[in-house]
């Protein structure tokens, strides 16, 4: 499940819930995402072209729908699939 929206500066912004098998180190996933693209200057700072990733363990008490639905209300898109 992922929520997609445009930020004020006009770039896409994603939030996603992924079902992963096994144990993953969240920091390893964040580093891998940030290394996917080359570095560019954004707002005067050198940053990964892919932006930043933050990985948290899913909390079933909060629900995935609640997490991504707020982006649809802002005019974003919700995609559900496998």
GROMACS .gro file of N, CA and C in nm:
model
  246
    1UNK      N    1   0.085  -0.115   0.000
    1UNK     CA    2   0.000   0.000   0.000
    1UNK      C    3   0.091   0.122   0.000
    2UNK      N    4   0.057   0.218  -0.086
    2UNK     CA    5   0.138   0.339  -0.084
    2UNK      C    6   0.051   0.461  -0.108
    3UNK      N    7   0.091   0.570  -0.048
    3UNK     CA    8   0.027   0.699  -0.068
    3UNK      C    9   0.122   0.790  -0.143
    4UNK      N   10   0.070   0.859  -0.242
    4UNK     CA   11   0.152   0.947  -0.326
    4UNK      C   12   0.093   1.087  -0.319
    5UNK      N   13   0.180   1.186  -0.303
    5UNK     CA   14   0.135   1.325  -0.305
    5UNK      C   15   0.247   1.411  -0.361
    6UNK      N   16   0.211   1.531  -0.406
    6UNK     CA   17   0.311   1.628  -0.448
    6UNK      C   18   0.341   1.720  -0.331
    7UNK      N   19   0.470   1.745  -0.308
    7UNK     CA   20   0.510   1.839  -0.205
    7UNK      C   21   0.490   1.981  -0.258
    8UNK      N   22   0.498   2.079  -0.172
    8UNK     CA   23   0.482   2.219  -0.211
    8UNK      C   24   0.580   2.257  -0.320
    9UNK      N   25   0.702   2.203  -0.316
    9UNK     CA   26   0.803   2.238  -0.417
    9UNK      C   27   0.785   2.161  -0.547
   10UNK      N   28   0.676   2.083  -0.559
   10UNK     CA   29   0.642   2.020  -0.685
   10UNK      C   30   0.702   1.883  -0.710
   11UNK      N   31   0.761   1.820  -0.610
   11UNK     CA   32   0.819   1.687  -0.629
   11UNK      C   33   0.730   1.582  -0.565
   12UNK      N   34   0.734   1.460  -0.621
   12UNK     CA   35   0.656   1.351  -0.566
   12UNK      C   36   0.707   1.308  -0.430
   13UNK      N   37   0.615   1.268  -0.346
   13UNK     CA   38   0.648   1.222  -0.211
   13UNK      C   39   0.570   1.094  -0.187
   14UNK      N   40   0.637   0.989  -0.145
   14UNK     CA   41   0.574   0.859  -0.124
   14UNK      C   42   0.576   0.819   0.022
   15UNK      N   43   0.472   0.750   0.061
   15UNK     CA   44   0.466   0.679   0.188
   15UNK      C   45   0.419   0.539   0.153
   16UNK      N   46   0.484   0.438   0.207
   16UNK     CA   47   0.447   0.301   0.169
   16UNK      C   48   0.450   0.208   0.289
   17UNK      N   49   0.368   0.106   0.280
   17UNK     CA   50   0.370  -0.004   0.376
   17UNK      C   51   0.404  -0.128   0.296
   18UNK      N   52   0.513  -0.193   0.333
   18UNK     CA   53   0.561  -0.311   0.261
   18UNK      C   54   0.554  -0.433   0.351
   19UNK      N   55   0.514  -0.544   0.295
   19UNK     CA   56   0.517  -0.670   0.367
   19UNK      C   57   0.646  -0.742   0.332
   20UNK      N   58   0.735  -0.756   0.428
   20UNK     CA   59   0.866  -0.815   0.402
   20UNK      C   60   0.881  -0.944   0.481
   21UNK      N   61   0.949  -1.039   0.420
   21UNK     CA   62   0.975  -1.167   0.486
   21UNK      C   63   1.110  -1.161   0.556
   22UNK      N   64   1.119  -1.222   0.672
   22UNK     CA   65   1.247  -1.227   0.742
   22UNK      C   66   1.275  -1.099   0.818
   23UNK      N   67   1.396  -1.088   0.862
   23UNK     CA   68   1.439  -0.974   0.944
   23UNK      C   69   1.526  -0.882   0.861
   24UNK      N   70   1.489  -0.756   0.854
   24UNK     CA   71   1.566  -0.655   0.782
   24UNK      C   72   1.612  -0.548   0.878
   25UNK      N   73   1.732  -0.500   0.857
   25UNK     CA   74   1.783  -0.389   0.935
   25UNK      C   75   1.728  -0.260   0.873
   26UNK      N   76   1.647  -0.182   0.945
   26UNK     CA   77   1.590  -0.060   0.889
   26UNK      C   78   1.696   0.036   0.835
   27UNK      N   79   1.810   0.045   0.900
   27UNK     CA   80   1.914   0.136   0.854
   27UNK      C   81   1.974   0.090   0.722
   28UNK      N   82   1.983  -0.041   0.702
   28UNK     CA   83   2.033  -0.095   0.576
   28UNK      C   84   1.937  -0.059   0.462
   29UNK      N   85   1.809  -0.069   0.486
   29UNK     CA   86   1.709  -0.034   0.385
   29UNK      C   87   1.716   0.115   0.353
   30UNK      N   88   1.730   0.200   0.455
   30UNK     CA   89   1.740   0.344   0.432
   30UNK      C   90   1.863   0.379   0.349
   31UNK      N   91   1.976   0.319   0.381
   31UNK     CA   92   2.100   0.346   0.305
   31UNK      C   93   2.085   0.300   0.161
   32UNK      N   94   2.026   0.183   0.140
   32UNK     CA   95   2.009   0.131   0.004
   32UNK      C   96   1.923   0.226  -0.079
   33UNK      N   97   1.814   0.276  -0.022
   33UNK     CA   98   1.726   0.368  -0.095
   33UNK      C   99   1.800   0.496  -0.131
   34UNK      N  100   1.872   0.551  -0.036
   34UNK     CA  101   1.940   0.678  -0.058
   34UNK      C  102   2.055   0.666  -0.156
   35UNK      N  103   2.106   0.545  -0.179
   35UNK     CA  104   2.215   0.525  -0.275
   35UNK      C  105   2.164   0.491  -0.414
   36UNK      N  106   2.032   0.481  -0.432
   36UNK     CA  107   1.976   0.446  -0.563
   36UNK      C  108   2.002   0.553  -0.668
   37UNK      N  109   2.007   0.676  -0.629
   37UNK     CA  110   2.023   0.785  -0.725
   37UNK      C  111   2.149   0.864  -0.698
   38UNK      N  112   2.184   0.946  -0.795
   38UNK     CA  113   2.302   1.031  -0.778
   38UNK      C  114   2.268   1.147  -0.684
   39UNK      N  115   2.371   1.217  -0.640
   39UNK     CA  116   2.351   1.331  -0.552
   39UNK      C  117   2.323   1.457  -0.634
   40UNK      N  118   2.230   1.539  -0.587
   40UNK     CA  119   2.199   1.667  -0.651
   40UNK      C  120   2.180   1.771  -0.542
   41UNK      N  121   2.183   1.898  -0.581
   41UNK     CA  122   2.157   2.004  -0.485
   41UNK      C  123   2.007   2.032  -0.479
   42UNK      N  124   1.950   2.022  -0.360
   42UNK     CA  125   1.810   2.053  -0.336
   42UNK      C  126   1.807   2.156  -0.225
   43UNK      N  127   1.748   2.270  -0.253
   43UNK     CA  128   1.740   2.378  -0.154
   43UNK      C  129   1.878   2.412  -0.098
   44UNK      N  130   1.980   2.407  -0.184
   44UNK     CA  131   2.116   2.444  -0.144
   44UNK      C  132   2.194   2.336  -0.072
   45UNK      N  133   2.136   2.219  -0.054
   45UNK     CA  134   2.204   2.109   0.015
   45UNK      C  135   2.222   1.990  -0.078
   46UNK      N  136   2.337   1.925  -0.071
   46UNK     CA  137   2.364   1.807  -0.151
   46UNK      C  138   2.287   1.689  -0.091
   47UNK      N  139   2.194   1.633  -0.170
   47UNK     CA  140   2.107   1.527  -0.121
   47UNK      C  141   2.093   1.418  -0.227
   48UNK      N  142   2.054   1.297  -0.186
   48UNK     CA  143   2.030   1.191  -0.285
   48UNK      C  144   1.912   1.229  -0.374
   49UNK      N  145   1.922   1.200  -0.504
   49UNK     CA  146   1.814   1.229  -0.598
   49UNK      C  147   1.685   1.158  -0.557
   50UNK      N  148   1.699   1.043  -0.494
   50UNK     CA  149   1.583   0.965  -0.452
   50UNK      C  150   1.517   1.020  -0.326
   51UNK      N  151   1.577   1.117  -0.263
   51UNK     CA  152   1.524   1.167  -0.137
   51UNK      C  153   1.567   1.077  -0.022
   52UNK      N  154   1.494   1.084   0.085
   52UNK     CA  155   1.530   1.011   0.205
   52UNK      C  156   1.427   0.904   0.237
   53UNK      N  157   1.471   0.799   0.299
   53UNK     CA  158   1.380   0.691   0.342
   53UNK      C  159   1.389   0.678   0.493
   54UNK      N  160   1.277   0.661   0.554
   54UNK     CA  161   1.272   0.631   0.696
   54UNK      C  162   1.191   0.502   0.710
   55UNK      N  163   1.244   0.406   0.780
   55UNK     CA  164   1.182   0.274   0.790
   55UNK      C  165   1.145   0.247   0.935
   56UNK      N  166   1.020   0.215   0.956
   56UNK     CA  167   0.971   0.185   1.090
   56UNK      C  168   0.897   0.052   1.087
   57UNK      N  169   0.899  -0.019   1.197
   57UNK     CA  170   0.823  -0.143   1.206
   57UNK      C  171   0.674  -0.109   1.208
   58UNK      N  172   0.596  -0.188   1.136
   58UNK     CA  173   0.452  -0.167   1.126
   58UNK      C  174   0.385  -0.188   1.261
   59UNK      N  175   0.297  -0.098   1.296
   59UNK     CA  176   0.220  -0.108   1.420
   59UNK      C  177   0.075  -0.140   1.383
   60UNK      N  178   0.032  -0.267   1.398
   60UNK     CA  179  -0.103  -0.305   1.356
   60UNK      C  180  -0.214  -0.231   1.430
   61UNK      N  181  -0.185  -0.177   1.546
   61UNK     CA  182  -0.289  -0.104   1.619
   61UNK      C  183  -0.325   0.028   1.551
   62UNK      N  184  -0.235   0.081   1.467
   62UNK     CA  185  -0.261   0.206   1.395
   62UNK      C  186  -0.332   0.181   1.262
   63UNK      N  187  -0.307   0.067   1.200
   63UNK     CA  188  -0.371   0.033   1.073
   63UNK      C  189  -0.306   0.101   0.954
   64UNK      N  190  -0.288   0.027   0.849
   64UNK     CA  191  -0.226   0.080   0.728
   64UNK      C  192  -0.313   0.181   0.655
   65UNK      N  193  -0.444   0.157   0.656
   65UNK     CA  194  -0.535   0.248   0.587
   65UNK      C  195  -0.527   0.388   0.645
   66UNK      N  196  -0.521   0.396   0.774
   66UNK     CA  197  -0.511   0.527   0.841
   66UNK      C  198  -0.383   0.598   0.802
   67UNK      N  199  -0.276   0.521   0.791
   67UNK     CA  200  -0.145   0.577   0.760
   67UNK      C  201  -0.142   0.644   0.623
   68UNK      N  202  -0.193   0.577   0.520
   68UNK     CA  203  -0.184   0.633   0.386
   68UNK      C  204  -0.306   0.715   0.344
   69UNK      N  205  -0.421   0.698   0.410
   69UNK     CA  206  -0.541   0.769   0.367
   69UNK      C  207  -0.531   0.920   0.381
   70UNK      N  208  -0.450   0.967   0.474
   70UNK     CA  209  -0.438   1.112   0.491
   70UNK      C  210  -0.380   1.178   0.366
   71UNK      N  211  -0.307   1.104   0.284
   71UNK     CA  212  -0.250   1.161   0.162
   71UNK      C  213  -0.355   1.173   0.052
   72UNK      N  214  -0.453   1.085   0.050
   72UNK     CA  215  -0.563   1.095  -0.046
   72UNK      C  216  -0.645   1.221  -0.018
   73UNK      N  217  -0.665   1.251   0.110
   73UNK     CA  218  -0.741   1.370   0.148
   73UNK      C  219  -0.670   1.497   0.099
   74UNK      N  220  -0.538   1.494   0.093
   74UNK     CA  221  -0.460   1.608   0.047
   74UNK      C  222  -0.454   1.615  -0.106
   75UNK      N  223  -0.529   1.529  -0.176
   75UNK     CA  224  -0.526   1.529  -0.322
   75UNK      C  225  -0.428   1.428  -0.378
   76UNK      N  226  -0.376   1.342  -0.294
   76UNK     CA  227  -0.282   1.240  -0.340
   76UNK      C  228  -0.353   1.118  -0.393
   77UNK      N  229  -0.280   1.011  -0.413
   77UNK     CA  230  -0.331   0.887  -0.470
   77UNK      C  231  -0.297   0.773  -0.375
   78UNK      N  232  -0.388   0.680  -0.360
   78UNK     CA  233  -0.363   0.558  -0.283
   78UNK      C  234  -0.357   0.442  -0.380
   79UNK      N  235  -0.252   0.361  -0.373
   79UNK     CA  236  -0.240   0.241  -0.455
   79UNK      C  237  -0.230   0.121  -0.363
   80UNK      N  238  -0.312   0.019  -0.390
   80UNK     CA  239  -0.310  -0.103  -0.311
   80UNK      C  240  -0.285  -0.218  -0.406
   81UNK      N  241  -0.187  -0.300  -0.377
   81UNK     CA  242  -0.156  -0.413  -0.464
   81UNK      C  243  -0.057  -0.506  -0.398
   82UNK      N  244  -0.015  -0.604  -0.476
   82UNK     CA  245   0.083  -0.698  -0.422
   82UNK      C  246   0.195  -0.719  -0.522
   0.00000   0.00000   0.00000
